[in-house]
Steps between C-alpha positions, in 0.01 A plus 500: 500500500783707595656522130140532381435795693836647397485461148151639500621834697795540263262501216224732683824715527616497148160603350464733735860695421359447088188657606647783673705537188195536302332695697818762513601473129149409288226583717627833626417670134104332475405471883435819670681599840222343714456137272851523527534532882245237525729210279823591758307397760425190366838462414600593833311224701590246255857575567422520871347171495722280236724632811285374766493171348887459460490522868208275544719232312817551661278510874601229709250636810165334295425196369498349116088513565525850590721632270252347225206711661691783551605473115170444377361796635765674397485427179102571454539818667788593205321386272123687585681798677807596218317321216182721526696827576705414175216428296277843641806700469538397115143472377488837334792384275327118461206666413341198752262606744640368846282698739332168616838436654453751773412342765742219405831732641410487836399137510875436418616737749326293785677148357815724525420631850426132594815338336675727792276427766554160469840520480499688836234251667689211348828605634373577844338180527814326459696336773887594503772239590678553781 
C-alpha cells in the first residue's frame, strides 16, 4: 500500500506543477484575474495534498488499513474539490456549462478535511512502544 500511495502522490504532484504551468503560461491570456485565482487554488490543494499523501505513505504511526482510508478520502476529495474548481474556473474558455458543479467544491473540501482528521484520530489512537 505504501508504494501505492506514493506513486499516486508523486503523480497528484506532477499534474499539479503542469497545471500550475498552464494556468501561469496559457490560461493567464483567456481566464480573467478572478477564473484565474480560482484554478491556483485548485492547484494549490492538489499540491498540498499529493504532499499529504507522501507522508501518509512514508507514516509508520497508522496502519496499512488506515493509510488506505486515509488515501481514499484523499483522493475523492482531490478529485471533487480541485477537479470542479478546474473545470468552473475554465468553462468560459470550454464553452461547457459547469455551474452544476457548485456545490460539488465543497463536498471535496470535507473528504479533504476528513483525510486529516483521520489522520489525527488515527494517530492518537495508536499505542507507542516503549
Amino acid at each position: 500500500m505504501n508504494k501505492k500511495i506514493i506513486g499516486t502522490a508523486a503523480i497528484i504532484g506532477l499534474i499539479s506543477i503542469i497545471f500550475g504551468a498552464f494556468g501561469a503560461h496559457a490560461l493567464k491570456a483567456v481566464l480573467n484575474a478572478e477564473q484565474l485565482v480560482s484554478f491556483e487554488t485548485g492547484v494549490r490543494y492538489q499540491m498540498y495534498h499529493a504532499l499529504f499523501l507522501l507522508f501518509v505513505g512514508m507514516a509508520n504511526v497508522i496502519t496499512e488499513k488506515q493509510k488506505k482510508t486515509i488515501f481514499i478520502l484523499t483522493l475523492i476529495g482531490i478529485l471533487l474539490f480541485s477537479g470542479s474548481i478546474y473545470l468552473l474556473a475554465t468553462q468560459g474558455i470550454s464553452g461547457i456549462n459547469f455551474k452544476f458543479l457548485g456545490p460539488v467544491t465543497p463536498i471535496g473540501g470535507m473528504f479533504l478535511i476528513f483525510s486529516w482528521l483521520m489522520l489525527a484520530f488515527y494517530s492518537f489512537g495508536q499505542k507507542t512502544e516503549k
